[in-house]
C-alpha positions in Angstrom: 11.3 -6.3 -13.5 7.9 -4.7 -12.9 4.8 -6.5 -11.6 1.3 -5.0 -11.3 -0.5 -4.9 -8.0 -4.0 -6.3 -7.9 -6.6 -5.3 -5.3 -8.5 -7.9 -3.4 -12.3 -8.3 -3.8 -12.8 -6.9 -0.3 -10.7 -3.8 -1.1 -12.6 -3.2 -4.3 -16.0 -3.5 -2.5 -14.8 -1.2 0.3 -13.5 1.4 -2.1 -16.6 1.4 -4.4 -19.1 1.4 -1.4 -17.3 4.2 0.4 -17.2 6.5 -2.7 -20.8 5.6 -3.5 -21.9 6.4 0.0 -20.2 9.8 0.0 -21.6 10.7 -3.5 -25.1 9.7 -2.3 -24.8 11.8 0.9 -23.4 14.8 -1.1 -25.8 14.9 -4.1 -29.0 13.1 -3.0 -29.4 13.8 0.7 -29.5 17.6 0.5 -27.7 18.3 3.8 -27.1 21.7 5.3 -24.3 23.7 3.6 -21.7 23.1 6.3 -22.3 19.3 6.2 -22.2 19.4 2.4 -18.8 21.2 2.4 -17.5 18.8 5.2 -18.6 15.7 3.2 -16.9 17.1 0.0 -13.7 17.8 2.0 -13.7 14.3 3.5 -14.2 12.6 0.2 -11.5 14.8 -1.5 -9.0 14.0 1.4 -9.8 10.2 1.2 -9.3 10.2 -2.6 -6.1 12.3 -2.4 -4.5 10.0 0.3 -5.6 6.9 -1.6 -4.1 8.1 -4.9 -0.9 9.1 -3.1 -0.4 5.8 -1.3 -2.3 3.1 -3.4 0.2 0.8 -5.0 -0.2 0.3 -8.7 2.9 -1.8 -9.3 6.2 -2.9 -7.8 9.4 -2.7 -9.8 13.0 -3.5 -9.1 16.4 -3.1 -10.8 19.9 -3.3 -9.6 19.7 0.2 -8.1 16.4 0.2 -6.2 13.0 -1.3 -5.4 10.2 1.0 -6.8 6.8 1.3 -5.3 4.8 2.9 -8.2 1.8 4.9 -7.0 -0.5 7.3 -8.9 1.0 10.5 -7.6 4.5 9.4 -6.5 7.1 6.7 -7.0 8.9 5.6 -3.8 12.4 4.2 -4.3 14.1 2.0 -1.8 17.8 1.9 -2.6 19.1 -1.6 -3.1 22.2 -1.0 -0.9 19.9 -0.3 2.1 18.1 -3.7 1.7 19.2 -6.3 4.2 16.9 -9.1 3.3 13.8 -10.0 1.3 11.4 -12.9 1.7 7.8 -14.0 1.1 5.7 -13.0 4.1 2.0 -12.5 3.9 0.6 -10.3 6.7 -1.5 -12.0 9.3 -5.1 -11.2 10.3 -3.7 -10.0 13.7 -2.0 -7.0 12.2 -3.0 -3.8 14.0 -3.3 -0.7 11.8 -1.6 2.3 13.3 -2.4 4.6 10.5 -3.4 4.1 6.9 -6.0 2.1 5.0 -7.3 -1.4 5.8 -8.9 -1.9 2.4 -9.8 1.5 0.9 -7.8 1.7 -2.3 -5.6 -1.2 -1.1 -3.8 -1.8 2.1 -1.3 1.0 2.9 0.1 2.7 5.9 1.8 1.7 9.2 0.9 -1.6 10.8 2.0 -3.6 13.8 2.3 -7.3 14.3 3.6 -9.3 17.2 6.1 -11.3 15.1 7.2 -8.5 12.7 6.9 -5.4 14.8 6.1 -2.1 13.1 6.2 -2.0 9.3 4.9 0.0 6.4 2.5 -1.9 4.1 1.7 -1.2 0.5 -0.2 -4.0 -1.2 -3.5 -5.0 -2.8 -3.9 -8.7 -1.8 -2.4 -10.3 1.3 -1.5 -13.5 -0.7 0.8 -11.5 -3.0 3.1 -10.0 -0.3 6.8 -10.1 0.6 8.8 -8.5 3.3 11.7 -6.1 2.7 14.0 -5.4 5.7 16.5 -2.6 5.6 19.8 -2.3 7.5 18.2 0.6 9.4 15.6 -1.8 10.9 12.7 -0.3 8.9 10.4 -2.9 7.3 8.1 -2.9 4.3 5.5 -5.4 3.3 4.9 -4.9 -0.5 2.6 -6.8 -2.8 2.4 -7.6 -6.5 1.6 -10.3 -8.9 4.2 -13.1 -9.0 5.7 -12.1 -5.6 8.0 -15.1 -5.5 9.6 -14.1 -8.9 10.0 -10.5 -7.6 11.7 -11.8 -4.4 14.1 -13.9 -6.4 14.8 -11.0 -8.7 15.6 -8.7 -5.8 17.8 -11.3 -4.1 20.1 -11.1 -7.0 21.0 -7.6 -6.1 21.0 -7.8 -2.3 24.4 -7.9 -0.6 24.0 -9.9 2.6 
């Protein structure tokens, strides 16, 4: 099973506004050369990190859960999965590192109830929590998250 990840309206606005601001500052502001090179470097780094971590879709089969990204596919082996459940993140999540809207929500976050987890989603309403036997936690997001959770539960040995 494979489900597409949709970005929230806020995430789309932040992404487009950030790129537009950098493009404006680089091409229309005529900054000094060192500022120009720094702006280009920052934009390239932001886009590279976004493409590396931004979730495009979530897939699962009996062997693994797959986080499909533009530049990499992350696989979480099914035998490492302890539990899976619907769990949208709260507004009180503290971002340790990563993105809070630019090209989705991805990176390390911390919440009082969940502790530290890695997030990879586009909209908070489409999220589910994957807990591993090692204690590591992932909040993933895709369309039809409840169907994805039920599909994954078929393969989890509790």
